[in-house]
Coordinates of C-alpha atoms and ligand atoms in Angstrom, one line a residue:
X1 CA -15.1 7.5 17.1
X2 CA -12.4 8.6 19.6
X3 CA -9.3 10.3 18.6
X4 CA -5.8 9.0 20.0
X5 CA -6.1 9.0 23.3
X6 CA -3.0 9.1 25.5
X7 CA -2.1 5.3 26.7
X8 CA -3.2 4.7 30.4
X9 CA -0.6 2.0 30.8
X10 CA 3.4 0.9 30.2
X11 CA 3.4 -1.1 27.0
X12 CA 5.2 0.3 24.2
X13 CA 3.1 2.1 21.5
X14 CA 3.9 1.7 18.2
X15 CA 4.3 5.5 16.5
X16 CA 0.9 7.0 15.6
X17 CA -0.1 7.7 12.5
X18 CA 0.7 11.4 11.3
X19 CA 3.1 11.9 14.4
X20 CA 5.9 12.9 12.2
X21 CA 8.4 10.9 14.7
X22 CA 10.7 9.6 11.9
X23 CA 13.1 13.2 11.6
X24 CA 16.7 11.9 11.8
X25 CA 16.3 9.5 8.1
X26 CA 16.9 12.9 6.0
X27 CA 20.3 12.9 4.4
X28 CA 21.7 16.2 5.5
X29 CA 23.7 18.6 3.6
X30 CA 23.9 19.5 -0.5
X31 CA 22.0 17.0 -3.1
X32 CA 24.7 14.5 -4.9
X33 CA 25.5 16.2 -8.5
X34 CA 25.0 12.4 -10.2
X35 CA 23.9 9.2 -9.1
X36 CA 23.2 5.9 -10.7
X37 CA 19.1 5.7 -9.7
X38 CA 16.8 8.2 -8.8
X39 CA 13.9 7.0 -6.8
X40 CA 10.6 9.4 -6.8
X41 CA 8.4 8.3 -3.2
X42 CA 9.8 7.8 -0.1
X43 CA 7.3 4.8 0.8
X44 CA 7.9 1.0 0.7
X45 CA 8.1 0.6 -3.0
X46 CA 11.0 3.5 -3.4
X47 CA 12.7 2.5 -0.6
X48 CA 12.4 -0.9 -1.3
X49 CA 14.0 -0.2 -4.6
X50 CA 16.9 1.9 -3.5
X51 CA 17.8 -1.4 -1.1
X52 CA 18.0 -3.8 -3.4
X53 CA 19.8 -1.2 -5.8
X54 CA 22.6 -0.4 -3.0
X55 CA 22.7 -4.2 -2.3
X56 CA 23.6 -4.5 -5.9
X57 CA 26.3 -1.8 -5.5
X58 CA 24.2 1.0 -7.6
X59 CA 24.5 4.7 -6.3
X60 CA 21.1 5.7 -5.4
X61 CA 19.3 8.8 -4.1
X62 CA 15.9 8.9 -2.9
X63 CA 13.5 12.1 -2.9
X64 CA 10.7 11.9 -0.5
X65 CA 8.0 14.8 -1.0
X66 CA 6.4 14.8 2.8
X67 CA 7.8 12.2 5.5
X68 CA 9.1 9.0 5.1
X69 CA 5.8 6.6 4.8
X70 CA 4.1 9.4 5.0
X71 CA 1.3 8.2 2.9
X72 CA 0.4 4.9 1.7
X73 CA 2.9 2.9 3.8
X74 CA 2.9 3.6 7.4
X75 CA -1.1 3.5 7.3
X76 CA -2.2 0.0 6.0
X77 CA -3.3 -3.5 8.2
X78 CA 0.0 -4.5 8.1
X79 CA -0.7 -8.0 6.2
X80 CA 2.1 -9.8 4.4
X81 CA -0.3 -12.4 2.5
X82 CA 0.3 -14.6 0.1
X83 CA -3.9 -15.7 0.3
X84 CA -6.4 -14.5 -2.0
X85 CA -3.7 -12.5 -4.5
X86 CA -4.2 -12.4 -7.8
X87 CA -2.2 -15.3 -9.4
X88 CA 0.0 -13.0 -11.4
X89 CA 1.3 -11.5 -7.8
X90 CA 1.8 -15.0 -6.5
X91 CA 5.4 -15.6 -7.1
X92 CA 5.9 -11.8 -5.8
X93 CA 4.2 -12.4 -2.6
X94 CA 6.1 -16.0 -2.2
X95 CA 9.1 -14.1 -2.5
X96 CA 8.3 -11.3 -0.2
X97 CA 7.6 -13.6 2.8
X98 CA 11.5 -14.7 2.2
X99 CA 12.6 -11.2 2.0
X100 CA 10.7 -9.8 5.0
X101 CA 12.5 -12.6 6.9
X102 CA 15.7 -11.4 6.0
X103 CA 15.1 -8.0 6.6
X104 CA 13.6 -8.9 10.2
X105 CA 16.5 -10.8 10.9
X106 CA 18.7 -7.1 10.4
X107 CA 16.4 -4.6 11.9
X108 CA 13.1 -5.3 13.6
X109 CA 10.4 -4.3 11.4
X110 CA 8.1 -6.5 13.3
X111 CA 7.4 -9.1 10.8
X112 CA 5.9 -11.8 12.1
X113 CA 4.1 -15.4 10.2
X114 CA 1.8 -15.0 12.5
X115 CA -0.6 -17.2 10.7
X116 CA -3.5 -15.7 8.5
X117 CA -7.3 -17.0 8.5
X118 CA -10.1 -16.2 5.9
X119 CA -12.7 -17.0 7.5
X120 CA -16.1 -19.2 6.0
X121 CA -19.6 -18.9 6.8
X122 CA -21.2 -21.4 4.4
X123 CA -20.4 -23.6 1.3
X124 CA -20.1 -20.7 -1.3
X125 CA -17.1 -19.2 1.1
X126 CA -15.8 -22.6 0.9
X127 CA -16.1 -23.0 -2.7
X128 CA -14.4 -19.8 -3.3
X129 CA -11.9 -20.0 -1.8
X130 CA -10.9 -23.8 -2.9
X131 CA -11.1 -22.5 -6.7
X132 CA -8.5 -19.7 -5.3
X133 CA -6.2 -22.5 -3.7
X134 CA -6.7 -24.7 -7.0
X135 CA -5.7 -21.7 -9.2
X136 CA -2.6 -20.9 -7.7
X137 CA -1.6 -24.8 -6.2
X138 CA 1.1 -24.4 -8.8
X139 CA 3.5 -21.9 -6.8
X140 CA 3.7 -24.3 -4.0
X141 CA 1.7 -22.1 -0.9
X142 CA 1.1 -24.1 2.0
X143 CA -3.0 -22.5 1.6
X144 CA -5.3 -25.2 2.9
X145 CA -9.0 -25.2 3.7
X146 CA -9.6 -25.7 7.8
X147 CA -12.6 -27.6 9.0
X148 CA -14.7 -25.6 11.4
X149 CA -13.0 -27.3 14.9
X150 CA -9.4 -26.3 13.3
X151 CA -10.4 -23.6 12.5
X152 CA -12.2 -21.8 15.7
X153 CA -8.9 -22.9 17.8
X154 CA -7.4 -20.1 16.1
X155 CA -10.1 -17.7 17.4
X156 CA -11.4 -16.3 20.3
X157 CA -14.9 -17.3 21.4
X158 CA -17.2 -16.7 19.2
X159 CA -20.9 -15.7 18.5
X160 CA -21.2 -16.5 14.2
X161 CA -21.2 -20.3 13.2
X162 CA -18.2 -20.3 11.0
X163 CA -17.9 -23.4 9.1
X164 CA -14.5 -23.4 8.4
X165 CA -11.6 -20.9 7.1
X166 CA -8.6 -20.6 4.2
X167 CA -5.6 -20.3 6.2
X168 CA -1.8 -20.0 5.5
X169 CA 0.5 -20.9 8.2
X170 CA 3.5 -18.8 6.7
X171 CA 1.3 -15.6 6.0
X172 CA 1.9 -12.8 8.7
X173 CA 2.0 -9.1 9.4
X174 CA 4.8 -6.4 9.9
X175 CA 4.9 -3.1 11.5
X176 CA 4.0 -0.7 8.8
X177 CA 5.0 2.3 11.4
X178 CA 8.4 0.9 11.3
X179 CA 9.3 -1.4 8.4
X180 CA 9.7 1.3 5.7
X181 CA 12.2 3.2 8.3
X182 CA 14.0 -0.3 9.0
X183 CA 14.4 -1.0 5.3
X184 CA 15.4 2.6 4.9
X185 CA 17.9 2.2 7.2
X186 CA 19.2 -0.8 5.9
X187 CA 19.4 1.0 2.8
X188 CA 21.6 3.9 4.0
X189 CA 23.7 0.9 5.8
X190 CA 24.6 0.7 2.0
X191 CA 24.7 4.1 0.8
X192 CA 21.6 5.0 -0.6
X193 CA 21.2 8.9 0.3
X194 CA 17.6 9.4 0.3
X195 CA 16.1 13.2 0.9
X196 CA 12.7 14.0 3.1
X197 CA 11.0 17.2 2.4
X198 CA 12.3 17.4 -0.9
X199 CA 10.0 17.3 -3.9
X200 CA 10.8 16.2 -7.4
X201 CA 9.2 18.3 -9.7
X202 CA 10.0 16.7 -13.4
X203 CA 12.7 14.9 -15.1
X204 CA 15.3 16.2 -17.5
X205 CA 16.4 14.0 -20.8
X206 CA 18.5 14.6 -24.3
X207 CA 17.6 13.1 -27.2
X208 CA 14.4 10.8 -25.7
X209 CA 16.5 9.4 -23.0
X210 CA 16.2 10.8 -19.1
X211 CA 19.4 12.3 -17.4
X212 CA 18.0 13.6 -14.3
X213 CA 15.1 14.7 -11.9
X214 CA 14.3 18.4 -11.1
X215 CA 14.0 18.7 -7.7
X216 CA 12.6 21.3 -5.7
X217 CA 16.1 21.9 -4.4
X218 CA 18.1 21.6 -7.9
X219 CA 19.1 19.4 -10.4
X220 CA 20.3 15.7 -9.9
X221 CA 22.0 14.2 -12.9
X222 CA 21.0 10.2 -13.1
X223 CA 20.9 7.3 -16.0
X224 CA 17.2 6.0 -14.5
X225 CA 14.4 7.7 -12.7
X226 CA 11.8 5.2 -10.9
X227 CA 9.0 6.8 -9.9
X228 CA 7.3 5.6 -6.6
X229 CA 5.4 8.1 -6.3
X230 CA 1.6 5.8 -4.8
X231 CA -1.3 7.9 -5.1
X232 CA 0.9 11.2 -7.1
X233 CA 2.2 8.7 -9.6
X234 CA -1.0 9.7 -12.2
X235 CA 0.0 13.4 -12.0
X236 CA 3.6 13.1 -12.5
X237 CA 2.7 11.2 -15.4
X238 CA 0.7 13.0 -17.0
X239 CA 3.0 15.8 -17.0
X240 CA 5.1 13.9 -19.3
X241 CA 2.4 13.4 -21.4
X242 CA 2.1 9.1 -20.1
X243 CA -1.6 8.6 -19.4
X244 CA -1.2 6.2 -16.0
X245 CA -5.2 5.6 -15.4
X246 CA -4.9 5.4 -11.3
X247 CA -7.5 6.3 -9.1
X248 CA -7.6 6.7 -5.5
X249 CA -10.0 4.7 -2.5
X250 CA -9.9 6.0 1.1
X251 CA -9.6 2.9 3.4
X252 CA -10.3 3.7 7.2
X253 CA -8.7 1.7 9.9
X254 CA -8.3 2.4 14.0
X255 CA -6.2 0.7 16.6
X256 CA -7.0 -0.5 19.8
X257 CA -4.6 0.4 23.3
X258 CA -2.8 -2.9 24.5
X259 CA -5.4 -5.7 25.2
X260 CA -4.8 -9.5 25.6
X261 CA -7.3 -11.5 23.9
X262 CA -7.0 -15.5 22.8
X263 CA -6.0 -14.0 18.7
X264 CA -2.6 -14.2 17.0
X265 CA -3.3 -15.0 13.4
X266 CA -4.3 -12.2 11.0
X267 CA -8.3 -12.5 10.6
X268 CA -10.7 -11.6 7.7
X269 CA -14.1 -12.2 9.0
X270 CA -15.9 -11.1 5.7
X271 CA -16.8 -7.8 7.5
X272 CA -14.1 -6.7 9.9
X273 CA -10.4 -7.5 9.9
X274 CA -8.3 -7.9 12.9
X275 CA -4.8 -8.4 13.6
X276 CA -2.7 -8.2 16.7
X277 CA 0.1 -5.5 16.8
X278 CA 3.9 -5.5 17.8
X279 CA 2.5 -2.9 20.5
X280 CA 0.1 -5.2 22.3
X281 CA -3.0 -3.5 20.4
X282 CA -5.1 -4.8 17.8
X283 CA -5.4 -3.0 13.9
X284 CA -9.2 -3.0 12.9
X285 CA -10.8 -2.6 9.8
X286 CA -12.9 -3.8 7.2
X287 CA -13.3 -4.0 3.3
X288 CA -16.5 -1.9 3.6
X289 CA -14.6 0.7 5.3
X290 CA -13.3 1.8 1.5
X291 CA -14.7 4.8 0.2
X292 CA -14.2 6.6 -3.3
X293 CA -14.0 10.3 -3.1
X294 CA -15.9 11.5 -6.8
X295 CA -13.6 13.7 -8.3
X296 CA -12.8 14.9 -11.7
X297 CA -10.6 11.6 -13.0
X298 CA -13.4 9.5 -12.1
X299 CA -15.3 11.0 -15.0
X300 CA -11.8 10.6 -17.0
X301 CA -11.1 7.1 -16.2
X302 CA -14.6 5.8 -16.7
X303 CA -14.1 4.0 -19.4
X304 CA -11.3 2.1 -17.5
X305 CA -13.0 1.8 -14.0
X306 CA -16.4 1.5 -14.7
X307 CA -16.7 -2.6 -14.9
X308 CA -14.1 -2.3 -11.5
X309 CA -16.4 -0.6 -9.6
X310 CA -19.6 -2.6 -10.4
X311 CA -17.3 -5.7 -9.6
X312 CA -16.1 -4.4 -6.0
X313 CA -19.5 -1.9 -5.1
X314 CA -20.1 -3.9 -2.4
X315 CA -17.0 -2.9 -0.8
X316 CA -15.9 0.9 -2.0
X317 CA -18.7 3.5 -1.5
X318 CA -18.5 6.4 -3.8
X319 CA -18.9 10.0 -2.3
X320 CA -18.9 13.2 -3.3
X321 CA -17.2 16.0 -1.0
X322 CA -14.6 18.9 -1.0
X323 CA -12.3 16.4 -2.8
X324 CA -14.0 16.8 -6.1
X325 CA -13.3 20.7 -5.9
X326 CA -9.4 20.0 -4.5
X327 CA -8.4 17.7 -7.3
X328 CA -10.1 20.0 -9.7
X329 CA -7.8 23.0 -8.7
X330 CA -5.0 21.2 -8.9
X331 CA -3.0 21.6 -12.4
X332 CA -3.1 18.3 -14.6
X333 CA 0.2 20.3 -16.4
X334 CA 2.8 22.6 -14.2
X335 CA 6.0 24.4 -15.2
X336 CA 8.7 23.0 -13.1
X337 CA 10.4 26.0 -12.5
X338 CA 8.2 26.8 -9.9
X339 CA 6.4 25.4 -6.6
X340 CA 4.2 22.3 -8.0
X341 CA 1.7 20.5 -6.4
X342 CA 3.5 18.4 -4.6
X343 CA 5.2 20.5 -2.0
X344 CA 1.4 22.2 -1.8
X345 CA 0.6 18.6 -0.1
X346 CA 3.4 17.1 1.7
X347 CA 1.4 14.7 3.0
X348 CA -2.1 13.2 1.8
X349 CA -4.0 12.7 5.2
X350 CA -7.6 12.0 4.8
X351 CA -10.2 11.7 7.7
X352 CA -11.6 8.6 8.1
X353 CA -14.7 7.5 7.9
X354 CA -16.5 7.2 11.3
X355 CA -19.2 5.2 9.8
X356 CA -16.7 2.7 7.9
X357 CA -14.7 2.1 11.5
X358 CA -17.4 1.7 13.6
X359 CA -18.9 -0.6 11.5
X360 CA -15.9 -3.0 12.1
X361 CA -15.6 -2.4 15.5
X362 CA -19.3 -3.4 15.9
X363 CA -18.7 -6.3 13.8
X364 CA -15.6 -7.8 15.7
X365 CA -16.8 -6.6 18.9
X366 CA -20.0 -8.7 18.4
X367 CA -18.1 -11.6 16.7
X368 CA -15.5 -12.1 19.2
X369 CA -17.4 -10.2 22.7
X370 CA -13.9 -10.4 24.2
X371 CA -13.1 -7.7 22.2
X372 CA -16.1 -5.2 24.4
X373 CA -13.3 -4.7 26.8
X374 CA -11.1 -3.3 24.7
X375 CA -10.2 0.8 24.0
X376 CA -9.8 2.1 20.8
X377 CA -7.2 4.7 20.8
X378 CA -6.6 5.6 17.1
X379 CA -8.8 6.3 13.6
X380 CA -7.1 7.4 10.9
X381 CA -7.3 6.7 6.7
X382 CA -5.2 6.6 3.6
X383 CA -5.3 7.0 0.4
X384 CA -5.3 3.2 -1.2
X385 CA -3.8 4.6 -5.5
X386 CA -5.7 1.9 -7.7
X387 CA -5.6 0.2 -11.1
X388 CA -8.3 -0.9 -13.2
X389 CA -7.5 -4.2 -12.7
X390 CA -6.3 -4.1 -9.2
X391 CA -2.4 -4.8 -10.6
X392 CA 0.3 -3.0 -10.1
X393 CA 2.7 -1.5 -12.9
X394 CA 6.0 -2.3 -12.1
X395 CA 7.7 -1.1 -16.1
X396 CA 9.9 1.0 -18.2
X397 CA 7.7 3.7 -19.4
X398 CA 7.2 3.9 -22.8
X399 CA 8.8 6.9 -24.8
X400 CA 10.9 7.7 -21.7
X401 CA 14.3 5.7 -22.2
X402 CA 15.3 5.4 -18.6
X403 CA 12.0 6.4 -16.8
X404 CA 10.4 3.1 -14.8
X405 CA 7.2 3.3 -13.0
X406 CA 6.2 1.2 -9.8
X407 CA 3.1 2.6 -8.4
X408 CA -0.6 1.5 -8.4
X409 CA -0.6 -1.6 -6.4
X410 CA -4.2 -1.0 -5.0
X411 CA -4.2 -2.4 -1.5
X412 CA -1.7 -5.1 -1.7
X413 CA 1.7 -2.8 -1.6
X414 CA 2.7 -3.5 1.9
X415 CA 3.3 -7.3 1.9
X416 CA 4.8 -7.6 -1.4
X417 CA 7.3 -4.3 -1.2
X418 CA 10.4 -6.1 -0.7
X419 CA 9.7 -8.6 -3.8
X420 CA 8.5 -5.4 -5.8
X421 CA 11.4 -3.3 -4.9
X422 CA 13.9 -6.3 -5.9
X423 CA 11.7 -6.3 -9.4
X424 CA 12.1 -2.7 -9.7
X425 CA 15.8 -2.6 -9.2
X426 CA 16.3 -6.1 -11.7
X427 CA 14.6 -4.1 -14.2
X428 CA 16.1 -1.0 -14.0
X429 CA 19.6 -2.9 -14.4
X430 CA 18.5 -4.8 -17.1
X431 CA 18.9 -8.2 -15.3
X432 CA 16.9 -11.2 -16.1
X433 CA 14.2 -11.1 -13.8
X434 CA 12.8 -14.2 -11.3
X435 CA 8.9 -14.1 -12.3
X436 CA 7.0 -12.9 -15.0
X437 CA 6.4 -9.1 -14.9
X438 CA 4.1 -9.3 -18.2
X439 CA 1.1 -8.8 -16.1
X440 CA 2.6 -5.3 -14.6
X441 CA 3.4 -3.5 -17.8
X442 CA 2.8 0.0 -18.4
X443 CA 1.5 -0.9 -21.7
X444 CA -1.6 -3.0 -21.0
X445 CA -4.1 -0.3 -20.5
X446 CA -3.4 1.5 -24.0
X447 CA -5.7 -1.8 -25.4
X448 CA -8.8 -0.7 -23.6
X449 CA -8.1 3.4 -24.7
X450 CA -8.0 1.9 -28.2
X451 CA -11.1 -0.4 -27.8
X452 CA -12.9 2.3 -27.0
X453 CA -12.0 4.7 -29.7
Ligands
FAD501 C1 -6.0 1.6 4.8 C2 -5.0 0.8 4.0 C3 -4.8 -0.5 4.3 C4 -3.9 -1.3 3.5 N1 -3.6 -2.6 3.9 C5 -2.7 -3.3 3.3 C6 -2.2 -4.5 3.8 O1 -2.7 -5.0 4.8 N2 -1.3 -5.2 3.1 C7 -0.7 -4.7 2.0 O2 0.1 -5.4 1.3 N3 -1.1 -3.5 1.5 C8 -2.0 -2.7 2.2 N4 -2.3 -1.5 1.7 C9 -1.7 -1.0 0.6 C10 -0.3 -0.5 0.8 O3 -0.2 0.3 1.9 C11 0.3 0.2 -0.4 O4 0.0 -0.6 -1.6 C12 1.7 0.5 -0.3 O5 2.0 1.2 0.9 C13 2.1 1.4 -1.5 O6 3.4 1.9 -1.3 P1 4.0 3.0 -2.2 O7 5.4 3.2 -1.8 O8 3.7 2.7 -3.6 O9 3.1 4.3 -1.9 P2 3.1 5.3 -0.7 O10 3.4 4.7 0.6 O11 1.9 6.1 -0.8 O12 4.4 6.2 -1.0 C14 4.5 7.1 -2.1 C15 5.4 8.3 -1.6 O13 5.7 9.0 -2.8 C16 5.8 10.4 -2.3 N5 5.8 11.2 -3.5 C17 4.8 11.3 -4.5 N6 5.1 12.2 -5.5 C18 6.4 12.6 -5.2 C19 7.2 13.6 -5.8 N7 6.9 14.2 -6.9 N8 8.4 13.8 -5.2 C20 8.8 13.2 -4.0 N9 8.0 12.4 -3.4 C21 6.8 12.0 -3.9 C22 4.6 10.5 -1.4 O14 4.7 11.6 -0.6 C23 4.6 9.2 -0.7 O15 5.2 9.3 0.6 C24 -3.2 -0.7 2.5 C25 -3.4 0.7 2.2 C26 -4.2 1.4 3.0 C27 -4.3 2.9 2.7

């Protein structure tokens, strides 16, 4: 599998991966003594969350370990999806797709409703996906089922005998190389101060209640901490003694150079995924490109992952490597006085999987031949932070008055960040809140700990 390769022509590339070209977001000069919010996580869910505070008029200061979307946020697909979510994220997603218009309409993140196809081979794919569209027909999606003829005018020509497709006409994509920057802009538009290169170690509180973050640059005073911390959110956690079972999945995904083919909409073939970029290129993937590192929490969190990982073995591989001995030098429980582990790893940048790529790549390429003239031009993979049941917790954490959590949302982060982010900051100020965040509380995975003991 090729590494970038330089672009042999004049459309405009999209940022690379891991090319560090977002300097000029740091806020310069001495950390604020006291703000409102602290956010922990400079990827779409913090910065998400400081926008919608500073659109409410809340002083807020976000600390970013590494780079902004470092991590998690500038490396997914880019989907925007309201198909296929768990019904419980529904009216999140529903809300998003309004939200990422907005944005788009103040700084060009590169959302698109591009259109978005799940594509059917035979009457089981059908079925599925009609009890999917029957379960969540309530909310009001515009999900319909496409005969095959509607649906293969969407696609290019092709050599598998699709019989037809879920599709959503307001579904799209956005830029994930550029939309947490745009938001984060927006957000500074406002006020929010937000910090790169600047870890937070721990928090500070008085009589159960937080009153600040210890960062690796000093003390900020603050009434609420949210930490948005993706894949780190389990250690900082459990530092405060707040078991947050979250586990990590390394999804691999490469880019092709600018190529014109007859494919706009968004496409999940079953085993690749293909979307068309802002940059002329196409994002390729595929959901058996996931693998699971084996490391130390997987033997902790069994009892929570264990009936996960039967469901989805199919698509997440499990292997065992040089993580395993990394996460099991790393401290579970660190002074804060001193360097921790997270400004030992500014950035989590795993290699991807040259089997899990190419295996999408030859599963497009022979799908849709068009795509045999095409270059690749990028590989690279991300850490994908998971809960046992593949929900988010978006929550005040218990026994920490003041201390919120929004972290875990296992693949589906990206298109819902905006709608998460507006939760996250309606929560944090106590305001009555648009959907129903039972289903993302902290609290629900204390039942299975106690059915097991
Ligand atoms: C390959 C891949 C494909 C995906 N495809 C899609 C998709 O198509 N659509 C979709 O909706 N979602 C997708 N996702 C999921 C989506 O990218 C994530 O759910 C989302 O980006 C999570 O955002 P986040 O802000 O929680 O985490 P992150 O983007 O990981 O940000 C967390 C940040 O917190 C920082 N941090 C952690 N600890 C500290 C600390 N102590 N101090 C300071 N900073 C700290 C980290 O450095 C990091 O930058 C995909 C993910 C991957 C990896």
């Amino acid at each position: 599998m090729s590494q970038l390769r330089e672009p042999s022509d004049s459309h405009p590339i999209e940022t690379p991966v891991g090319s560090g070209a977002d300097a000029g977001m740091t806020a310069l000069g001495p950390l604020p003594i006291a703000v409102d919010v602290v956010v922990i996580g400079g990827g779409i869910i913090g910065i998400s969350t400081a926008y919608a505070l500073a659109k409410a008029g809340v002083s807020v200061c976000v600390f970013e370990k590494g780079r902004l979307a470092g991590e998690q946020s500038s490396r997914n697909w880019g989907w925007v999806r309201t198909l296929t979510r768990d019904v419980a994220e529904v009216p999140l997603a529903i809300r998003a797709n309004a939200l990422w218009a907005d944005i788009q309409s103040r700084a060009d993140v590169g959302f698109r409703r591009t259109g978005l196809l799940y594509l059917q081979e035979n009457d089981a794919d059908a079925a599925a996906h009609a009890k999917w569209i029957a379960a969540a027909r309530d909310h009001g999606l515009d999900a319909t089922l496409l005969t095959r003829d509607a649906a293969v005018r969407h696609l290019p020509p092709s050599s598998r005998a699709w019989s037809g497709a879920m599709y959503s006409a307001s579904d799209g994509v956005a830029e994930p190389q550029r939309a947490t920057h745009g938001i984060a802009g927006l957000a500074q538009d406002l006020g929010a101060k937000i910090y790169e290169h600047c870890a937070v170690r721990g928090i500070e509180s008085a009589a159960g209640r937080v009153t600040g973050v210890i960062t690796e640059r000093g003390v900020v005073r603050a009434q609420a901490v949210v930490i948005a911390g993706g894949a780190w959110s389990r250690l900082f956690c459990g530092n405060l003694g707040a078991d947050f079972p979250q586990l990590k999945v390394r999804g691999s995904v490469l880019r092709t150079a600018p190529f014109e083919a007859p494919l706009h909409a968004a496409v999940n073939g079953k085993d690749f995924t293909c979307r068309k970029r802002a940059d002329g290129g196409y994002t390729v993937s595929q959901f058996g490109a996931s693998m699971a590192d084996v490391v130390p929490d997987s033997f902790r969190l069994m009892h929570h992952f264990g009936r996960a990982w039967l469901a989805n073995r199919e698509f997440v591989r499990l292997r065992f490597g040089k993580r395993f001995f990394e996460e099991l030098r790393m401290p579970r429980r660190f002074a804060v006085d001193r360097e921790t582990p997270f400004e030992q790893c500014r950035v989590l940048d795993p290699a991807p999987s040259a089997r899990g790529v190419s295996q999408a790549w030859a599963r497009l390429t022979e799908t849709f031949p068009v795509f045999g003239q095409a270059r690749i031009a990028q590989s690279w993979a991300g850490y994908i932070d998971v809960t046992p049941d593949g929900l988010p917790v978006m929550s005040a954490v218990p026994q920490h008055a003041g201390l919120f959590l929004a972290s875990g949302f296992s693949g589906h982060g990206f298109g819902i960040g905006p709608a998460a982010g507006e939760l996250m900051a309606n929560l944090v100020q106590g305001n009555a809140l648009a959907v129903d965040a039972a289903p993302f509380r902290f609290g629900r995975f204390a039942r299975v700990r106690s059915e097991k003991a």
